[in-house]
PDB file of C-alpha atoms and ligand atoms in Angstrom:
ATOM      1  CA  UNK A   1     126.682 222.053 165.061  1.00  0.00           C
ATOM      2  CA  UNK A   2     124.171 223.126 162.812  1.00  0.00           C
ATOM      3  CA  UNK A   3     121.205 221.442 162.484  1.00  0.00           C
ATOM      4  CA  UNK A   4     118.406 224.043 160.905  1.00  0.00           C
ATOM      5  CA  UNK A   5     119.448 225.191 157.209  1.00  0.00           C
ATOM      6  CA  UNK A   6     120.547 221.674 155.673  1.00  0.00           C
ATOM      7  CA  UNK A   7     123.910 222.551 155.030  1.00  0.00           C
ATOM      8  CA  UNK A   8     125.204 219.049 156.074  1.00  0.00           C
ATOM      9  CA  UNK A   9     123.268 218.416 152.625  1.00  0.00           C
ATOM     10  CA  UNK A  10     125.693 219.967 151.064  1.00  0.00           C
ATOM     11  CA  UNK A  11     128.348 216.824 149.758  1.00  0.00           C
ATOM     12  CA  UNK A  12     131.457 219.614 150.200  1.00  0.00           C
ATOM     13  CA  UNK A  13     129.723 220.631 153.901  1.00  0.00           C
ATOM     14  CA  UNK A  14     129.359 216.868 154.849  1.00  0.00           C
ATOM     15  CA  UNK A  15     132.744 216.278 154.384  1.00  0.00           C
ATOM     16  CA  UNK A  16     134.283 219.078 156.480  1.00  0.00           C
ATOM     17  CA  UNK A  17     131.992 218.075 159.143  1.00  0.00           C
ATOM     18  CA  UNK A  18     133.343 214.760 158.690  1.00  0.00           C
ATOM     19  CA  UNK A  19     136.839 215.894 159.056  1.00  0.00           C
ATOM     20  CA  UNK A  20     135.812 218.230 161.911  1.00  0.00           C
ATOM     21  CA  UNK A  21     134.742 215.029 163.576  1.00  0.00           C
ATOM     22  CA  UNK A  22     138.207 213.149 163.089  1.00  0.00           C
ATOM     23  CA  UNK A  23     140.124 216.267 164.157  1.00  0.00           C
ATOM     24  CA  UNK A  24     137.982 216.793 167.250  1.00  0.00           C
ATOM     25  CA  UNK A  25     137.854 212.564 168.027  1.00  0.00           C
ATOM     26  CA  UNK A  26     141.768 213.004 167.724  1.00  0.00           C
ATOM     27  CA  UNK A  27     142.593 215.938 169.382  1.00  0.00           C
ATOM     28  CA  UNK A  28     140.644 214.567 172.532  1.00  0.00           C
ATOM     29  CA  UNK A  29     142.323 211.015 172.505  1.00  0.00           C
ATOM     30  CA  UNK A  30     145.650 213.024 172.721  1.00  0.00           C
ATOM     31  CA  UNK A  31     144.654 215.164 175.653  1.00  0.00           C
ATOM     32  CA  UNK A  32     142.925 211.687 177.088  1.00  0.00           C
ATOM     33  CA  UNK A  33     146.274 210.296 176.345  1.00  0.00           C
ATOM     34  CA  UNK A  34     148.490 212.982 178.122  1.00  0.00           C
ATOM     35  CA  UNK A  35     146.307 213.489 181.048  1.00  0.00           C
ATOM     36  CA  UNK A  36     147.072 209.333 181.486  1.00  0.00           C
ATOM     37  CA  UNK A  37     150.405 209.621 181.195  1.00  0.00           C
ATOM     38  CA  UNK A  38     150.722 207.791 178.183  1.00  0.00           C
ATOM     39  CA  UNK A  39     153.355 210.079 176.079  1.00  0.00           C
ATOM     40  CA  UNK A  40     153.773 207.658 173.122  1.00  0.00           C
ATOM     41  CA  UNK A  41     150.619 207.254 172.313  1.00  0.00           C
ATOM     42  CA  UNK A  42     149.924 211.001 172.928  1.00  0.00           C
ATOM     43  CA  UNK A  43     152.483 212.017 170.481  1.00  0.00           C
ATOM     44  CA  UNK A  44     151.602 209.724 167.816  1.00  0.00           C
ATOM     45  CA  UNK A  45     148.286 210.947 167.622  1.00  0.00           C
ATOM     46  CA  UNK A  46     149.085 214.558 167.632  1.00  0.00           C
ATOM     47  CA  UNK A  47     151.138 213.605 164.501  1.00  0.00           C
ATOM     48  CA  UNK A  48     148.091 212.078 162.759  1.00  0.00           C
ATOM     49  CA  UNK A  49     145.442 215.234 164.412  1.00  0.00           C
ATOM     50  CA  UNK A  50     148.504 217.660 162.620  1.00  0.00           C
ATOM     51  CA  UNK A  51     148.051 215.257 159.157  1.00  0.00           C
ATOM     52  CA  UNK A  52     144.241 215.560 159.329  1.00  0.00           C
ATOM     53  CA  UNK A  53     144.409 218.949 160.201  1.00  0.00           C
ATOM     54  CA  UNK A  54     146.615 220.467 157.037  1.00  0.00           C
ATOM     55  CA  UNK A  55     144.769 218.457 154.833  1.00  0.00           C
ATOM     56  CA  UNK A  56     141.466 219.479 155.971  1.00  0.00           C
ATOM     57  CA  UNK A  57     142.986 223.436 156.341  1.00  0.00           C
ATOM     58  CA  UNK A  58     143.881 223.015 152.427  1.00  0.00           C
ATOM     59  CA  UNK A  59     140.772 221.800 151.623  1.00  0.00           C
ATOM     60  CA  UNK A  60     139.162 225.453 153.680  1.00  0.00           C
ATOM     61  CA  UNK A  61     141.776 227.540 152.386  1.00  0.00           C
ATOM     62  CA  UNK A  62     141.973 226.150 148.631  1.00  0.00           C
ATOM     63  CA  UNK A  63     138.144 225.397 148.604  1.00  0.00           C
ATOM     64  CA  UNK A  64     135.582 227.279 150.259  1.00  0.00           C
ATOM     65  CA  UNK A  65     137.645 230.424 151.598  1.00  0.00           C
ATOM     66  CA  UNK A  66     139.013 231.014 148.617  1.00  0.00           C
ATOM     67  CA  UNK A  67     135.767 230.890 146.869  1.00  0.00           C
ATOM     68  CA  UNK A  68     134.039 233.189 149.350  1.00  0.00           C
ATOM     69  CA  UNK A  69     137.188 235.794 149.907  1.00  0.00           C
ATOM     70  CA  UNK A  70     136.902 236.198 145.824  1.00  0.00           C
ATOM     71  CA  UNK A  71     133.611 236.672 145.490  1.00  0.00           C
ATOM     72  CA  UNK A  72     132.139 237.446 148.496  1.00  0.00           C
ATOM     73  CA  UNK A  73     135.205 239.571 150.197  1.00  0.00           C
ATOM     74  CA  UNK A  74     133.104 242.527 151.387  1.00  0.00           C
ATOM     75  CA  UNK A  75     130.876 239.608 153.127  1.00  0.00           C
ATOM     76  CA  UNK A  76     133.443 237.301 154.253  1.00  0.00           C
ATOM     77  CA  UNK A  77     137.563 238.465 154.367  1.00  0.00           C
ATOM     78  CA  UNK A  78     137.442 239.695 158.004  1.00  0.00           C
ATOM     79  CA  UNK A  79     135.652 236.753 158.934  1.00  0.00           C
ATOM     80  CA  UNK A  80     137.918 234.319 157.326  1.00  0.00           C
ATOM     81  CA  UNK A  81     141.125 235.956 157.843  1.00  0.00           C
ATOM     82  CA  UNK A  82     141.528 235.281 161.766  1.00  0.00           C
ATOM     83  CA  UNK A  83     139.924 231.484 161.011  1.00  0.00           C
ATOM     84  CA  UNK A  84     143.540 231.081 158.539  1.00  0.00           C
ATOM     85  CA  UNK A  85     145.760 232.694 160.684  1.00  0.00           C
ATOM     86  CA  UNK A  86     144.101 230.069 163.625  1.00  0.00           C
ATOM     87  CA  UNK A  87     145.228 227.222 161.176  1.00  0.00           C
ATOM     88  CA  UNK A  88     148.904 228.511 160.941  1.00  0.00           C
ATOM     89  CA  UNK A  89     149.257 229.357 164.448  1.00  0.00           C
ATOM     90  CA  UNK A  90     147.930 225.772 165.765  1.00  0.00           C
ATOM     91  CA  UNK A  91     150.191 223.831 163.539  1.00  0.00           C
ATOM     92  CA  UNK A  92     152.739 225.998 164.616  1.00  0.00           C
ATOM     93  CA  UNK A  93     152.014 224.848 168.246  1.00  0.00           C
ATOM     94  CA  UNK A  94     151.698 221.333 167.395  1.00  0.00           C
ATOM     95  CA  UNK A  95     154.869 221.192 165.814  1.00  0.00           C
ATOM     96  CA  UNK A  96     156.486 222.486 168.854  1.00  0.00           C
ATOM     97  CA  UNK A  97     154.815 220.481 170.876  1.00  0.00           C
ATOM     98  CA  UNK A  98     156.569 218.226 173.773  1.00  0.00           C
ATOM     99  CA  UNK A  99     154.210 216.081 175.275  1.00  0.00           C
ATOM    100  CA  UNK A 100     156.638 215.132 178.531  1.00  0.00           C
ATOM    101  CA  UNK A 101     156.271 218.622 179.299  1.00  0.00           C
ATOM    102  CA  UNK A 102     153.517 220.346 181.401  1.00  0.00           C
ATOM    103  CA  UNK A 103     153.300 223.270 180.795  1.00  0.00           C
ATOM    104  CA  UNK A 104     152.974 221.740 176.704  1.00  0.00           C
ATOM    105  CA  UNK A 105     150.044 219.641 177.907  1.00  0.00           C
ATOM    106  CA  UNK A 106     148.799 222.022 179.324  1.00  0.00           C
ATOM    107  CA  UNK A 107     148.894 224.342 176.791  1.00  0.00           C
ATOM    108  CA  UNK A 108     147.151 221.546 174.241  1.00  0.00           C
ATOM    109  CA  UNK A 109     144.541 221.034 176.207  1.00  0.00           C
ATOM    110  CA  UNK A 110     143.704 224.895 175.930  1.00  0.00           C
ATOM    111  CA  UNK A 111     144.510 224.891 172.468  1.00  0.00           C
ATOM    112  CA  UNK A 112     142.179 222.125 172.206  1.00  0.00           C
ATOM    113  CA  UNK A 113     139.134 224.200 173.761  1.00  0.00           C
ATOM    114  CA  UNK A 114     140.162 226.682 170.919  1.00  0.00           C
ATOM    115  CA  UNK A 115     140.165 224.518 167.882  1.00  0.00           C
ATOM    116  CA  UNK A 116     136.466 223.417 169.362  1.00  0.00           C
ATOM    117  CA  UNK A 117     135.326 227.128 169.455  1.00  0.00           C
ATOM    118  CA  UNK A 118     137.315 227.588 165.707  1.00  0.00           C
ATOM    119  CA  UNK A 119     135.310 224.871 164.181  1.00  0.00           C
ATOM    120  CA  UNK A 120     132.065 225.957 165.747  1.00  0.00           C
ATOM    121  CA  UNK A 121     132.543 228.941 164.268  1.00  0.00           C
ATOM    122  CA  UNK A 122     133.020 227.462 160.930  1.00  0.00           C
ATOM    123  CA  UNK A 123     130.196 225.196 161.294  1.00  0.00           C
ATOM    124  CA  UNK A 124     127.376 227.849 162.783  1.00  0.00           C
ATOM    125  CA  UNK A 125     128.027 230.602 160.877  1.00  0.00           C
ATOM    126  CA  UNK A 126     130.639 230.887 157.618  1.00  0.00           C
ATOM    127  CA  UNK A 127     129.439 226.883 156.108  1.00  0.00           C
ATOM    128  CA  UNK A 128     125.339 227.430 156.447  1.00  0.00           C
ATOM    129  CA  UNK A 129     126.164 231.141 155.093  1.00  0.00           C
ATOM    130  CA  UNK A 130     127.999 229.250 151.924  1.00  0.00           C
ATOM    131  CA  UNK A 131     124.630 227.610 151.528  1.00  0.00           C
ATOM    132  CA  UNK A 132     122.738 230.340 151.269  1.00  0.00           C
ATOM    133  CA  UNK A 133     125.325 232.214 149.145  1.00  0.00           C
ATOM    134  CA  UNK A 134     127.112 229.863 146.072  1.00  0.00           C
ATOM    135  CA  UNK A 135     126.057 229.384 142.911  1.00  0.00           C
ATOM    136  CA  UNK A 136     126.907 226.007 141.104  1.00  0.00           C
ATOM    137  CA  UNK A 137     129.462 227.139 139.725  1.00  0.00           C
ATOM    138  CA  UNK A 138     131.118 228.577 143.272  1.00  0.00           C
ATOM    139  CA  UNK A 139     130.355 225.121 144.262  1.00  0.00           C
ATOM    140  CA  UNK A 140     132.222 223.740 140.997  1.00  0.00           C
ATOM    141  CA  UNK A 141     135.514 225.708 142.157  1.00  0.00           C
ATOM    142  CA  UNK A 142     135.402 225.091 146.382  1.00  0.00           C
ATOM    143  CA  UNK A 143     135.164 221.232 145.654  1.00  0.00           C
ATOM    144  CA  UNK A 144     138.199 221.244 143.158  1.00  0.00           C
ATOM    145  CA  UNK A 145     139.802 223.358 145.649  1.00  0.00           C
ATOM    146  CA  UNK A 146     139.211 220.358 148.330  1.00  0.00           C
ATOM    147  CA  UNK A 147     139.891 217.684 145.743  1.00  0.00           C
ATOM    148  CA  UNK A 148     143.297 219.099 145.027  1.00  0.00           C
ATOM    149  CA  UNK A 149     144.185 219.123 148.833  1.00  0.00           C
ATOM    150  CA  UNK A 150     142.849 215.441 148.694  1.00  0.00           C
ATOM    151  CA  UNK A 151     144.352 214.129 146.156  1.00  0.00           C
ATOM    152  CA  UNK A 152     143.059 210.767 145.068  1.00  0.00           C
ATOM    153  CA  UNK A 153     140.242 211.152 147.810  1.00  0.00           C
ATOM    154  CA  UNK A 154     136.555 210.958 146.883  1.00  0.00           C
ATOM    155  CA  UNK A 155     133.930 213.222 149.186  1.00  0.00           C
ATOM    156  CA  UNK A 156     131.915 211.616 151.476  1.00  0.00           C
ATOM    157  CA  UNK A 157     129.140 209.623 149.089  1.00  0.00           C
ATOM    158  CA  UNK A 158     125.153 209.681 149.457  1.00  0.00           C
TER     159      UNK A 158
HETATM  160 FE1  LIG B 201     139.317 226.163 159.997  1.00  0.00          FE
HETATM  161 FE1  LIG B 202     137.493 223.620 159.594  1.00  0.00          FE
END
């Protein structure tokens, strides 16, 4: 996580942290979940990690990335292409998913690792390099880009 250019300041930031957080808190109950045996409960909460997940990817992809591919590209299209075609592929896999299987948990809990290393990547490099970058009115357009994947959602208050 990133802890030395303020981004977390940032209200838009904060709130993909926050749902970073939930994702990660999730994704490791599930794999908790599996490794106990307890398929139920594992599959139910890959069902809500897969919920938090496309909302939070819509919020990226219809928010920040899209900001930052239009008017950043030669800065930021090769590094946010692979980070979108990570969110396709992973809730690909999760709706494929059969928890009673083991070579499927095993497979999560590798995809798991991954989505860790995706969001780090997100978090250490492309959000403190938004920071640094947008102008009001970039921030104006990523945060009605995450509003309209949330709708009836408020961001994270001060
Ligand atoms: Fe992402
Ligand atoms: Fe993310």
């Amino acid at each position: 996580m990133c802890n030395y250019c303020g981004c977390q300041e940032q209200t838009l930031i904060r709130d993909y942290y926050a749902e970073h957080n939930g994702s990660r808190d999730l994704a490791d109950r599930a794999r908790r979940q599996m490794d106990e045996g307890r398929y139920d409960e594992a599959r139910e909460h890959v069902t809500l990690l897969l919920a938090e997940l496309e909302g939070h990817w819509a919020g990226e992809e219809g928010g920040l990335f899209a900001v930052m591919v239009d008017r950043y590209p030669d800065d930021f299209a090769d590094y946010i292409r692979p980070l979108v075609e990570e969110h396709r592929a992973l809730a690909t896999f999760l709706r494929e998913l059969d928890v009673t299987d083991a070579e499927h948990r095993a497979a999560f809990a590798a995809q798991v690792l991954e989505l860790h290393e995706h969001m780090m990547r997100e978090e250490d490099s492309l959000f403190p390099a938004s920071v640094v970058t947008f102008d009001g009115e970039d921030w104006t357009r990523a945060i009605d880009g995450w509003q309209q994947a949330h709708p009836g959602r408020e961001l994270i208050a001060d």
